[in-house]
PDB file of C-alpha atoms and ligand atoms in Angstrom:
ATOM      1  CA  MET I  86     111.195   2.904  55.070  1.00 90.00           C
ATOM      2  CA  PHE I  87     111.109   7.162  54.862  1.00 95.00           C
ATOM      3  CA  ASP I  88     112.352   6.440  51.166  1.00 96.00           C
ATOM      4  CA  GLY I  89     110.443   3.131  50.486  1.00 94.00           C
ATOM      5  CA  LEU I  90     113.365   1.521  49.333  1.00 95.00           C
ATOM      6  CA  ASP I  91     114.516  -2.280  50.739  1.00 94.00           C
ATOM      7  CA  THR I  92     116.026  -3.141  53.719  1.00 96.00           C
ATOM      8  CA  PRO I  93     118.040  -5.771  53.420  1.00 97.00           C
ATOM      9  CA  GLY I  94     118.542  -8.516  56.348  1.00 97.00           C
ATOM     10  CA  ARG I  95     120.943  -7.851  59.146  1.00 97.00           C
ATOM     11  CA  ASN I  96     123.109 -11.044  57.470  1.00 98.00           C
ATOM     12  CA  ASP I  97     122.722 -10.322  54.145  1.00 97.00           C
ATOM     13  CA  PRO I  98     124.659  -7.477  51.555  1.00 96.00           C
ATOM     14  CA  CYS I  99     124.771  -3.839  52.587  1.00 96.00           C
ATOM     15  CA  TRP I 100     122.766  -1.600  50.361  1.00 96.00           C
ATOM     16  CA  CYS I 101     125.662   0.269  49.056  1.00 94.00           C
ATOM     17  CA  GLY I 102     127.526  -2.101  47.741  1.00 91.00           C
ATOM     18  CA  SER I 103     130.455  -2.973  49.850  1.00 91.00           C
ATOM     19  CA  GLY I 104     129.518  -6.054  50.240  1.00 92.00           C
ATOM     20  CA  ARG I 105     129.348  -6.340  53.874  1.00 95.00           C
ATOM     21  CA  LYS I 106     126.382  -7.580  55.915  1.00 97.00           C
ATOM     22  CA  TYR I 107     124.244  -5.191  56.959  1.00 98.00           C
ATOM     23  CA  LYS I 108     124.584  -4.526  60.495  1.00 97.00           C
ATOM     24  CA  LYS I 109     128.279  -4.141  59.625  1.00 97.00           C
ATOM     25  CA  CYS I 110     127.759  -1.406  57.115  1.00 96.00           C
ATOM     26  CA  HIS I 111     124.670   1.174  56.851  1.00 97.00           C
ATOM     27  CA  HIS I 112     122.162  -0.349  59.296  1.00 98.00           C
ATOM     28  CA  GLU I 113     123.829   2.309  62.056  1.00 97.00           C
ATOM     29  CA  PHE I 114     123.371   4.557  58.927  1.00 98.00           C
ATOM     30  CA  ASP I 115     119.952   4.288  57.975  1.00 98.00           C
ATOM     31  CA  GLU I 116     118.507   3.776  61.564  1.00 97.00           C
ATOM     32  CA  ARG I 117     120.062   7.385  62.222  1.00 98.00           C
ATOM     33  CA  LEU I 118     117.662   8.905  58.785  1.00 98.00           C
ATOM     34  CA  GLU I 119     114.653   7.143  59.738  1.00 98.00           C
ATOM     35  CA  GLU I 120     115.067   8.650  63.245  1.00 98.00           C
ATOM     36  CA  LEU I 121     115.360  12.366  62.075  1.00 98.00           C
ATOM     37  CA  TRP I 122     112.858  11.526  59.075  1.00 98.00           C
ATOM     38  CA  GLU I 123     110.185  11.057  61.654  1.00 98.00           C
ATOM     39  CA  GLY I 124     111.204  13.986  63.569  1.00 97.00           C
ATOM     40  CA  GLY I 125     110.303  15.894  60.309  1.00 98.00           C
ATOM     41  CA  ASP I 126     114.100  16.578  58.592  1.00 98.00           C
ATOM     42  CA  GLU I 127     114.201  16.284  54.802  1.00 98.00           C
ATOM     43  CA  VAL I 128     116.285  12.896  54.167  1.00 98.00           C
ATOM     44  CA  LEU I 129     117.400  12.562  50.582  1.00 98.00           C
ATOM     45  CA  PRO I 130     116.614   8.377  49.463  1.00 98.00           C
ATOM     46  CA  ARG I 131     119.665   5.419  50.330  1.00 97.00           C
ATOM     47  CA  ASP I 132     120.154   5.437  45.982  1.00 96.00           C
ATOM     48  CA  LEU I 133     121.613   8.815  45.836  1.00 98.00           C
ATOM     49  CA  TYR I 134     124.267   8.607  48.873  1.00 98.00           C
ATOM     50  CA  LYS I 135     128.190   7.362  46.945  1.00 97.00           C
ATOM     51  CA  ASN I 136     130.202   4.438  48.308  1.00 95.00           C
ATOM     52  CA  ALA I 137     134.080   4.282  48.087  1.00 95.00           C
ATOM     53  CA  GLU I 138     133.656   2.778  44.904  1.00 96.00           C
ATOM     54  CA  ASP I 139     131.909   5.670  43.569  1.00 97.00           C
ATOM     55  CA  ILE I 140     133.595   8.366  44.528  1.00 98.00           C
ATOM     56  CA  ALA I 141     136.947   6.692  43.784  1.00 98.00           C
ATOM     57  CA  ALA I 142     135.322   7.160  39.913  1.00 98.00           C
ATOM     58  CA  ILE I 143     134.569  10.555  41.492  1.00 98.00           C
ATOM     59  CA  GLU I 144     137.659  11.628  42.550  1.00 98.00           C
ATOM     60  CA  ARG I 145     139.028  10.305  38.562  1.00 98.00           C
ATOM     61  CA  SER I 146     136.338  12.294  36.461  1.00 99.00           C
ATOM     62  CA  ALA I 147     138.132  15.119  38.547  1.00 98.00           C
ATOM     63  CA  GLN I 148     140.912  14.864  38.031  1.00 98.00           C
ATOM     64  CA  VAL I 149     140.408  15.582  34.203  1.00 99.00           C
ATOM     65  CA  ASN I 150     137.467  18.839  35.389  1.00 99.00           C
ATOM     66  CA  ILE I 151     140.160  20.059  37.484  1.00 98.00           C
ATOM     67  CA  GLY I 152     143.204  19.184  34.633  1.00 98.00           C
ATOM     68  CA  ALA I 153     141.023  20.429  32.307  1.00 99.00           C
ATOM     69  CA  LEU I 154     140.847  24.641  33.896  1.00 99.00           C
ATOM     70  CA  ASP I 155     144.805  24.604  35.100  1.00 98.00           C
ATOM     71  CA  TYR I 156     145.095  24.153  31.120  1.00 98.00           C
ATOM     72  CA  VAL I 157     142.437  27.681  30.756  1.00 99.00           C
ATOM     73  CA  ALA I 158     144.819  29.147  33.387  1.00 98.00           C
ATOM     74  CA  GLU I 159     147.448  28.698  31.331  1.00 98.00           C
ATOM     75  CA  LYS I 160     145.943  29.815  27.935  1.00 98.00           C
ATOM     76  CA  ILE I 161     143.471  32.361  28.595  1.00 98.00           C
ATOM     77  CA  HIS I 162     144.468  35.645  27.363  1.00 98.00           C
ATOM     78  CA  ALA I 163     142.924  39.066  25.987  1.00 98.00           C
ATOM     79  CA  GLY I 164     142.359  38.899  23.183  1.00 98.00           C
ATOM     80  CA  CYS I 165     141.124  34.911  23.139  1.00 98.00           C
ATOM     81  CA  THR I 166     137.605  34.630  22.387  1.00 99.00           C
ATOM     82  CA  THR I 167     135.510  31.965  24.391  1.00 99.00           C
ATOM     83  CA  GLU I 168     135.331  29.848  21.596  1.00 99.00           C
ATOM     84  CA  GLU I 169     139.280  29.253  21.884  1.00 99.00           C
ATOM     85  CA  ILE I 170     138.331  28.729  25.835  1.00 99.00           C
ATOM     86  CA  ASP I 171     136.200  26.258  24.553  1.00 99.00           C
ATOM     87  CA  ARG I 172     138.093  24.673  22.494  1.00 99.00           C
ATOM     88  CA  TRP I 173     140.737  23.743  24.922  1.00 99.00           C
ATOM     89  CA  VAL I 174     137.843  22.909  27.431  1.00 99.00           C
ATOM     90  CA  HIS I 175     137.137  19.952  24.726  1.00 99.00           C
ATOM     91  CA  GLU I 176     140.320  19.254  23.334  1.00 98.00           C
ATOM     92  CA  TYR I 177     141.461  19.006  26.958  1.00 99.00           C
ATOM     93  CA  THR I 178     138.926  16.553  28.503  1.00 99.00           C
ATOM     94  CA  VAL I 179     138.567  14.214  25.187  1.00 98.00           C
ATOM     95  CA  GLU I 180     142.687  13.590  24.754  1.00 98.00           C
ATOM     96  CA  HIS I 181     142.211  12.506  28.750  1.00 98.00           C
ATOM     97  CA  GLY I 182     139.770   9.670  27.622  1.00 98.00           C
ATOM     98  CA  ALA I 183     136.686  11.725  29.230  1.00 99.00           C
ATOM     99  CA  VAL I 184     133.666  13.450  27.721  1.00 98.00           C
ATOM    100  CA  PRO I 185     132.304  17.498  27.921  1.00 99.00           C
ATOM    101  CA  ALA I 186     128.987  17.215  29.530  1.00 99.00           C
ATOM    102  CA  PRO I 187     127.654  19.880  28.920  1.00 98.00           C
ATOM    103  CA  LEU I 188     127.933  19.425  24.976  1.00 98.00           C
ATOM    104  CA  ASN I 189     124.124  18.804  23.601  1.00 98.00           C
ATOM    105  CA  TYR I 190     123.072  18.826  27.611  1.00 98.00           C
ATOM    106  CA  GLU I 191     119.002  19.216  27.087  1.00 98.00           C
ATOM    107  CA  GLY I 192     120.948  21.240  23.332  1.00 98.00           C
ATOM    108  CA  PHE I 193     123.761  23.121  25.137  1.00 98.00           C
ATOM    109  CA  PRO I 194     125.765  23.371  22.168  1.00 98.00           C
ATOM    110  CA  LYS I 195     129.126  23.963  23.344  1.00 99.00           C
ATOM    111  CA  SER I 196     131.633  22.001  25.817  1.00 99.00           C
ATOM    112  CA  VAL I 197     131.820  24.295  28.272  1.00 99.00           C
ATOM    113  CA  CYS I 198     129.864  27.328  29.531  1.00 99.00           C
ATOM    114  CA  THR I 199     131.727  30.938  29.387  1.00 99.00           C
ATOM    115  CA  SER I 200     129.993  33.714  31.680  1.00 99.00           C
ATOM    116  CA  VAL I 201     131.714  37.206  31.086  1.00 99.00           C
ATOM    117  CA  ASN I 202     130.787  40.423  33.071  1.00 99.00           C
ATOM    118  CA  ASN I 203     127.239  40.761  34.086  1.00 99.00           C
ATOM    119  CA  VAL I 204     126.397  37.326  32.039  1.00 99.00           C
ATOM    120  CA  VAL I 205     125.030  34.916  35.367  1.00 99.00           C
ATOM    121  CA  CYS I 206     126.001  31.556  34.012  1.00 99.00           C
ATOM    122  CA  HIS I 207     125.395  29.541  31.333  1.00 99.00           C
ATOM    123  CA  GLY I 208     127.168  32.212  28.762  1.00 99.00           C
ATOM    124  CA  ILE I 209     127.928  30.269  25.314  1.00 99.00           C
ATOM    125  CA  PRO I 210     131.017  30.105  23.281  1.00 99.00           C
ATOM    126  CA  SER I 211     131.467  32.090  20.752  1.00 98.00           C
ATOM    127  CA  LYS I 212     133.964  33.053  18.030  1.00 98.00           C
ATOM    128  CA  ASP I 213     132.401  36.438  18.587  1.00 98.00           C
ATOM    129  CA  GLU I 214     132.649  36.683  21.829  1.00 98.00           C
ATOM    130  CA  VAL I 215     136.796  38.651  23.165  1.00 99.00           C
ATOM    131  CA  LEU I 216     137.788  39.119  25.952  1.00 99.00           C
ATOM    132  CA  HIS I 217     139.422  42.699  26.488  1.00 98.00           C
ATOM    133  CA  ASP I 218     141.799  43.808  29.616  1.00 98.00           C
ATOM    134  CA  GLY I 219     139.465  44.208  32.705  1.00 98.00           C
ATOM    135  CA  ASP I 220     137.432  41.219  31.707  1.00 99.00           C
ATOM    136  CA  ILE I 221     135.927  39.128  34.595  1.00 99.00           C
ATOM    137  CA  VAL I 222     134.927  35.835  33.376  1.00 99.00           C
ATOM    138  CA  ASN I 223     132.898  32.047  34.528  1.00 99.00           C
ATOM    139  CA  VAL I 224     134.295  29.283  32.986  1.00 99.00           C
ATOM    140  CA  ASP I 225     131.706  26.483  34.454  1.00 99.00           C
ATOM    141  CA  CYS I 226     133.569  23.120  33.272  1.00 99.00           C
ATOM    142  CA  SER I 227     131.477  19.660  33.379  1.00 99.00           C
ATOM    143  CA  THR I 228     132.827  16.093  32.692  1.00 99.00           C
ATOM    144  CA  ILE I 229     132.124  12.630  32.614  1.00 99.00           C
ATOM    145  CA  LEU I 230     134.346  10.096  32.984  1.00 99.00           C
ATOM    146  CA  GLY I 231     133.583   6.139  32.619  1.00 98.00           C
ATOM    147  CA  GLY I 232     129.730   7.652  33.252  1.00 98.00           C
ATOM    148  CA  TYR I 233     131.211   9.423  36.564  1.00 98.00           C
ATOM    149  CA  PHE I 234     130.586  13.236  36.874  1.00 99.00           C
ATOM    150  CA  SER I 235     132.329  15.832  38.102  1.00 98.00           C
ATOM    151  CA  ASP I 236     132.030  19.682  37.516  1.00 98.00           C
ATOM    152  CA  SER I 237     133.658  22.776  39.051  1.00 98.00           C
ATOM    153  CA  SER I 238     134.029  26.161  37.653  1.00 98.00           C
ATOM    154  CA  ARG I 239     136.614  29.260  38.462  1.00 99.00           C
ATOM    155  CA  MET I 240     136.220  33.065  37.609  1.00 99.00           C
ATOM    156  CA  PHE I 241     139.032  34.345  35.647  1.00 99.00           C
ATOM    157  CA  MET I 242     140.618  38.350  35.653  1.00 98.00           C
ATOM    158  CA  VAL I 243     141.701  39.124  32.179  1.00 98.00           C
ATOM    159  CA  GLY I 244     144.486  41.629  32.386  1.00 98.00           C
ATOM    160  CA  GLU I 245     143.826  45.789  34.445  1.00 98.00           C
ATOM    161  CA  VAL I 246     140.150  44.584  36.099  1.00 98.00           C
ATOM    162  CA  SER I 247     138.956  47.079  38.914  1.00 98.00           C
ATOM    163  CA  PRO I 248     138.867  47.184  41.897  1.00 98.00           C
ATOM    164  CA  GLU I 249     135.214  46.571  42.092  1.00 98.00           C
ATOM    165  CA  ARG I 250     135.437  43.901  40.181  1.00 98.00           C
ATOM    166  CA  ARG I 251     137.854  41.865  41.640  1.00 98.00           C
ATOM    167  CA  ARG I 252     136.372  42.233  45.049  1.00 99.00           C
ATOM    168  CA  LEU I 253     133.445  40.898  43.645  1.00 99.00           C
ATOM    169  CA  VAL I 254     135.723  38.018  42.664  1.00 99.00           C
ATOM    170  CA  GLU I 255     137.393  37.252  46.084  1.00 99.00           C
ATOM    171  CA  VAL I 256     133.743  38.103  48.008  1.00 99.00           C
ATOM    172  CA  THR I 257     132.275  35.287  45.878  1.00 99.00           C
ATOM    173  CA  ARG I 258     135.653  32.467  45.587  1.00 99.00           C
ATOM    174  CA  GLU I 259     135.651  33.049  50.528  1.00 99.00           C
ATOM    175  CA  ALA I 260     132.156  33.041  50.197  1.00 99.00           C
ATOM    176  CA  VAL I 261     132.152  29.097  48.645  1.00 99.00           C
ATOM    177  CA  GLN I 262     134.756  28.866  51.879  1.00 98.00           C
ATOM    178  CA  ARG I 263     132.466  29.951  53.785  1.00 98.00           C
ATOM    179  CA  GLY I 264     129.969  27.724  52.729  1.00 99.00           C
ATOM    180  CA  LEU I 265     132.477  24.365  52.918  1.00 98.00           C
ATOM    181  CA  ALA I 266     133.490  25.462  56.392  1.00 98.00           C
ATOM    182  CA  ALA I 267     129.785  25.072  57.255  1.00 98.00           C
ATOM    183  CA  VAL I 268     129.269  21.315  56.158  1.00 99.00           C
ATOM    184  CA  LYS I 269     129.668  19.250  59.277  1.00 98.00           C
ATOM    185  CA  PRO I 270     128.335  15.461  58.547  1.00 98.00           C
ATOM    186  CA  TRP I 271     125.199  15.032  59.701  1.00 98.00           C
ATOM    187  CA  GLY I 272     124.116  19.216  59.566  1.00 98.00           C
ATOM    188  CA  HIS I 273     122.000  20.634  56.984  1.00 98.00           C
ATOM    189  CA  LEU I 274     121.778  22.387  53.800  1.00 98.00           C
ATOM    190  CA  GLY I 275     121.418  25.215  55.353  1.00 98.00           C
ATOM    191  CA  ASP I 276     124.311  25.859  57.855  1.00 99.00           C
ATOM    192  CA  VAL I 277     125.615  26.285  54.285  1.00 99.00           C
ATOM    193  CA  ALA I 278     123.347  28.342  52.354  1.00 99.00           C
ATOM    194  CA  HIS I 279     123.086  30.885  55.114  1.00 99.00           C
ATOM    195  CA  ALA I 280     127.349  30.814  55.549  1.00 99.00           C
ATOM    196  CA  VAL I 281     127.039  32.049  51.773  1.00 99.00           C
ATOM    197  CA  GLN I 282     124.706  34.231  52.315  1.00 99.00           C
ATOM    198  CA  SER I 283     125.682  35.709  55.254  1.00 98.00           C
ATOM    199  CA  TYR I 284     129.199  36.779  54.103  1.00 99.00           C
ATOM    200  CA  VAL I 285     128.195  37.581  50.601  1.00 99.00           C
ATOM    201  CA  GLU I 286     125.140  40.674  51.878  1.00 99.00           C
ATOM    202  CA  GLU I 287     128.149  41.387  54.241  1.00 98.00           C
ATOM    203  CA  ASN I 288     130.506  42.678  51.574  1.00 99.00           C
ATOM    204  CA  GLY I 289     126.926  43.948  49.623  1.00 98.00           C
ATOM    205  CA  PHE I 290     126.544  41.745  46.811  1.00 99.00           C
ATOM    206  CA  ASN I 291     123.718  39.787  46.474  1.00 99.00           C
ATOM    207  CA  VAL I 292     123.025  35.706  45.720  1.00 99.00           C
ATOM    208  CA  VAL I 293     121.080  34.909  42.534  1.00 99.00           C
ATOM    209  CA  ARG I 294     118.286  33.070  43.599  1.00 98.00           C
ATOM    210  CA  GLU I 295     116.527  30.932  40.622  1.00 98.00           C
ATOM    211  CA  PHE I 296     120.111  29.183  39.914  1.00 98.00           C
ATOM    212  CA  GLY I 297     122.135  26.822  42.456  1.00 98.00           C
ATOM    213  CA  GLY I 298     124.504  23.731  43.087  1.00 98.00           C
ATOM    214  CA  HIS I 299     122.425  19.914  42.927  1.00 98.00           C
ATOM    215  CA  GLY I 300     123.490  16.221  44.090  1.00 98.00           C
ATOM    216  CA  ILE I 301     126.277  14.978  41.417  1.00 98.00           C
ATOM    217  CA  GLY I 302     127.700  12.031  40.526  1.00 98.00           C
ATOM    218  CA  LEU I 303     125.940   9.376  38.359  1.00 98.00           C
ATOM    219  CA  GLU I 304     123.802  12.064  37.168  1.00 98.00           C
ATOM    220  CA  PHE I 305     125.326  15.626  35.940  1.00 98.00           C
ATOM    221  CA  HIS I 306     122.120  16.919  38.342  1.00 98.00           C
ATOM    222  CA  GLU I 307     120.599  14.511  41.331  1.00 98.00           C
ATOM    223  CA  ASP I 308     118.113  16.056  43.767  1.00 98.00           C
ATOM    224  CA  PRO I 309     117.955  18.105  45.723  1.00 98.00           C
ATOM    225  CA  PHE I 310     118.465  21.654  44.094  1.00 98.00           C
ATOM    226  CA  VAL I 311     121.084  23.086  46.461  1.00 98.00           C
ATOM    227  CA  GLY I 312     120.150  26.762  47.199  1.00 98.00           C
ATOM    228  CA  PHE I 313     122.476  30.085  48.929  1.00 98.00           C
ATOM    229  CA  VAL I 314     119.824  31.488  50.899  1.00 98.00           C
ATOM    230  CA  GLY I 315     118.021  29.273  54.121  1.00 98.00           C
ATOM    231  CA  GLU I 316     118.590  29.408  58.053  1.00 98.00           C
ATOM    232  CA  PRO I 317     121.160  26.858  59.738  1.00 98.00           C
ATOM    233  CA  ASP I 318     119.235  23.606  60.557  1.00 98.00           C
ATOM    234  CA  GLU I 319     116.789  24.192  57.521  1.00 98.00           C
ATOM    235  CA  GLY I 320     116.956  21.702  54.753  1.00 98.00           C
ATOM    236  CA  VAL I 321     118.621  18.420  54.282  1.00 98.00           C
ATOM    237  CA  VAL I 322     120.878  16.055  56.217  1.00 98.00           C
ATOM    238  CA  LEU I 323     124.487  16.208  55.593  1.00 98.00           C
ATOM    239  CA  ALA I 324     124.463  12.069  55.348  1.00 98.00           C
ATOM    240  CA  PRO I 325     128.245  10.860  54.325  1.00 98.00           C
ATOM    241  CA  GLY I 326     128.035  10.234  50.935  1.00 98.00           C
ATOM    242  CA  PHE I 327     126.332  12.747  50.119  1.00 98.00           C
ATOM    243  CA  CYS I 328     128.668  14.730  47.033  1.00 98.00           C
ATOM    244  CA  PHE I 329     127.002  17.681  45.960  1.00 99.00           C
ATOM    245  CA  THR I 330     128.305  20.633  44.291  1.00 99.00           C
ATOM    246  CA  ILE I 331     128.472  24.538  46.224  1.00 99.00           C
ATOM    247  CA  GLU I 332     128.202  27.176  43.135  1.00 99.00           C
ATOM    248  CA  PRO I 333     126.473  30.327  44.350  1.00 99.00           C
ATOM    249  CA  MET I 334     125.855  33.159  41.913  1.00 99.00           C
ATOM    250  CA  VAL I 335     126.395  36.121  42.965  1.00 99.00           C
ATOM    251  CA  ASN I 336     125.227  39.718  41.837  1.00 99.00           C
ATOM    252  CA  ALA I 337     127.734  42.704  42.381  1.00 99.00           C
ATOM    253  CA  GLY I 338     123.945  44.451  42.029  1.00 98.00           C
ATOM    254  CA  GLU I 339     119.716  43.369  42.527  1.00 98.00           C
ATOM    255  CA  PRO I 340     120.091  39.597  42.668  1.00 98.00           C
ATOM    256  CA  GLY I 341     117.758  39.693  39.841  1.00 99.00           C
ATOM    257  CA  ILE I 342     118.117  37.795  36.651  1.00 99.00           C
ATOM    258  CA  ASP I 343     117.036  38.517  32.992  1.00 98.00           C
ATOM    259  CA  MET I 344     116.383  34.783  30.857  1.00 98.00           C
ATOM    260  CA  ASN I 345     114.796  36.684  27.957  1.00 98.00           C
ATOM    261  CA  ASP I 346     118.125  35.372  25.749  1.00 98.00           C
ATOM    262  CA  PRO I 347     116.747  34.539  21.892  1.00 98.00           C
ATOM    263  CA  ASN I 348     118.927  31.116  22.769  1.00 98.00           C
ATOM    264  CA  GLY I 349     117.637  30.263  24.881  1.00 98.00           C
ATOM    265  CA  TRP I 350     120.201  30.194  27.774  1.00 98.00           C
ATOM    266  CA  THR I 351     123.115  32.814  28.357  1.00 99.00           C
ATOM    267  CA  VAL I 352     121.492  34.593  31.946  1.00 99.00           C
ATOM    268  CA  ARG I 353     122.341  37.823  32.337  1.00 99.00           C
ATOM    269  CA  THR I 354     121.689  39.971  35.776  1.00 99.00           C
ATOM    270  CA  LYS I 355     118.221  42.163  35.821  1.00 98.00           C
ATOM    271  CA  ASP I 356     120.162  44.974  35.885  1.00 98.00           C
ATOM    272  CA  GLY I 357     122.970  45.033  34.824  1.00 98.00           C
ATOM    273  CA  SER I 358     125.731  44.620  37.249  1.00 99.00           C
ATOM    274  CA  ASP I 359     128.702  42.134  36.907  1.00 99.00           C
ATOM    275  CA  SER I 360     127.950  39.119  38.649  1.00 99.00           C
ATOM    276  CA  ALA I 361     130.247  36.678  39.979  1.00 99.00           C
ATOM    277  CA  GLN I 362     130.578  32.776  40.396  1.00 99.00           C
ATOM    278  CA  TRP I 363     133.320  29.301  41.786  1.00 99.00           C
ATOM    279  CA  GLU I 364     131.723  26.055  41.653  1.00 99.00           C
ATOM    280  CA  VAL I 365     133.327  23.054  43.787  1.00 99.00           C
ATOM    281  CA  GLN I 366     131.936  19.489  44.158  1.00 99.00           C
ATOM    282  CA  LEU I 367     132.633  17.712  47.641  1.00 99.00           C
ATOM    283  CA  VAL I 368     131.008  14.614  49.525  1.00 99.00           C
ATOM    284  CA  VAL I 369     129.900  14.058  52.922  1.00 98.00           C
ATOM    285  CA  THR I 370     132.435  12.155  55.139  1.00 98.00           C
ATOM    286  CA  GLU I 371     132.297  10.814  58.876  1.00 97.00           C
ATOM    287  CA  ASP I 372     133.938  13.322  60.043  1.00 97.00           C
ATOM    288  CA  GLY I 373     134.162  16.134  57.786  1.00 98.00           C
ATOM    289  CA  TYR I 374     134.449  16.272  53.308  1.00 98.00           C
ATOM    290  CA  GLN I 375     136.677  15.501  50.878  1.00 98.00           C
ATOM    291  CA  LEU I 376     137.018  17.824  48.458  1.00 98.00           C
ATOM    292  CA  LEU I 377     136.824  16.555  44.401  1.00 98.00           C
ATOM    293  CA  SER I 378     136.807  19.314  41.682  1.00 97.00           C
ATOM    294  CA  TRP I 379     137.406  23.242  42.022  1.00 95.00           C
TER     295      TRP I 379
HETATM  296  N1  MF3 C 581     127.554  23.257  34.915  1.00 52.51           N
HETATM  297  C1  MF3 C 581     126.985  23.491  34.819  1.00 52.51           C
HETATM  298  C2  MF3 C 581     126.213  23.657  36.612  1.00 52.51           C
HETATM  299  O1  MF3 C 581     127.600  23.393  36.954  1.00 52.51           O
HETATM  300  C3  MF3 C 581     125.290  23.220  34.087  1.00 52.51           C
HETATM  301  C4  MF3 C 581     125.559  24.227  32.808  1.00 52.51           C
HETATM  302  S1  MF3 C 581     124.301  23.165  31.828  1.00 52.51           S
HETATM  303  C5  MF3 C 581     124.647  23.770  30.364  1.00 52.51           C
HETATM  304  O2  MF3 C 581     125.205  22.714  36.764  1.00 52.51           O
HETATM  305  F1  MF3 C 581     124.131  22.419  29.308  1.00 52.51           F
HETATM  306  F2  MF3 C 581     125.237  24.863  30.575  1.00 52.51           F
HETATM  307  F3  MF3 C 581     126.239  23.214  30.274  1.00 52.51           F
HETATM  308 CO1   CO C 582     127.439  21.756  38.875  1.00 52.51          CO
END
């Protein structure tokens, strides 16, 4: 088999853990993947596909994830610090029995990423960083509940934002919608990348190359890397059960980034232009996709 994993006998329980006989469960699915792989397509190993139980557990995690961002939306205001945002996310998450995934992740010191204006991603909340009227900020929230991961981010516009900044935020949001609309079972990740990239570039902005989305569920970042630059019909096959994020980072100016902040985390645009990002998490289904967190 394409992934080197064992394949059950026809009457044995399916590898997915559904308890159903293999021939009635993932047998056809496996044959289809094997065929695509033989034809040169990129296919994910079967242990990365989520079953119904996994998806239900991710949904529960995502309810806390969405709730934390809704809580931020209620409280954010000009004059607050990004450290306060961190506190709101931490409080909400632990009060709902969950754990903020960023805290101590590869040494990240806070519970959420807050990326203001020209910060592309991985901004570290700080008591010294005050949000001012006219700022745009991405709040990237990731949650673990019962061992399952959810991940989404939103842009917030503080007070009166300039028309250029507003357009950047709105184009980036629409780019995610275009990406979602391109998700078709048995399609390819390149369909999503192409939909995002072409919409962003038609609007005169640029997609960051170095960062992208990822598989997610039992780990924070699972394979594959999900880039937002690409061509239709290329890249990983979107088979049902594949759970991943769509989270393009969009620069108002050039796509280049600066990763030289001594804190080892904060990523900025190289040219100092503004940057925006929205992130959603979804799972591919038999007839489309299910949005899990947004
Ligand atoms: N939430 C980010 C993502 O969307 C990852 C942040 S890693 C952290 O994948 F350590 F900075 F939190
Ligand atoms: Co993510």
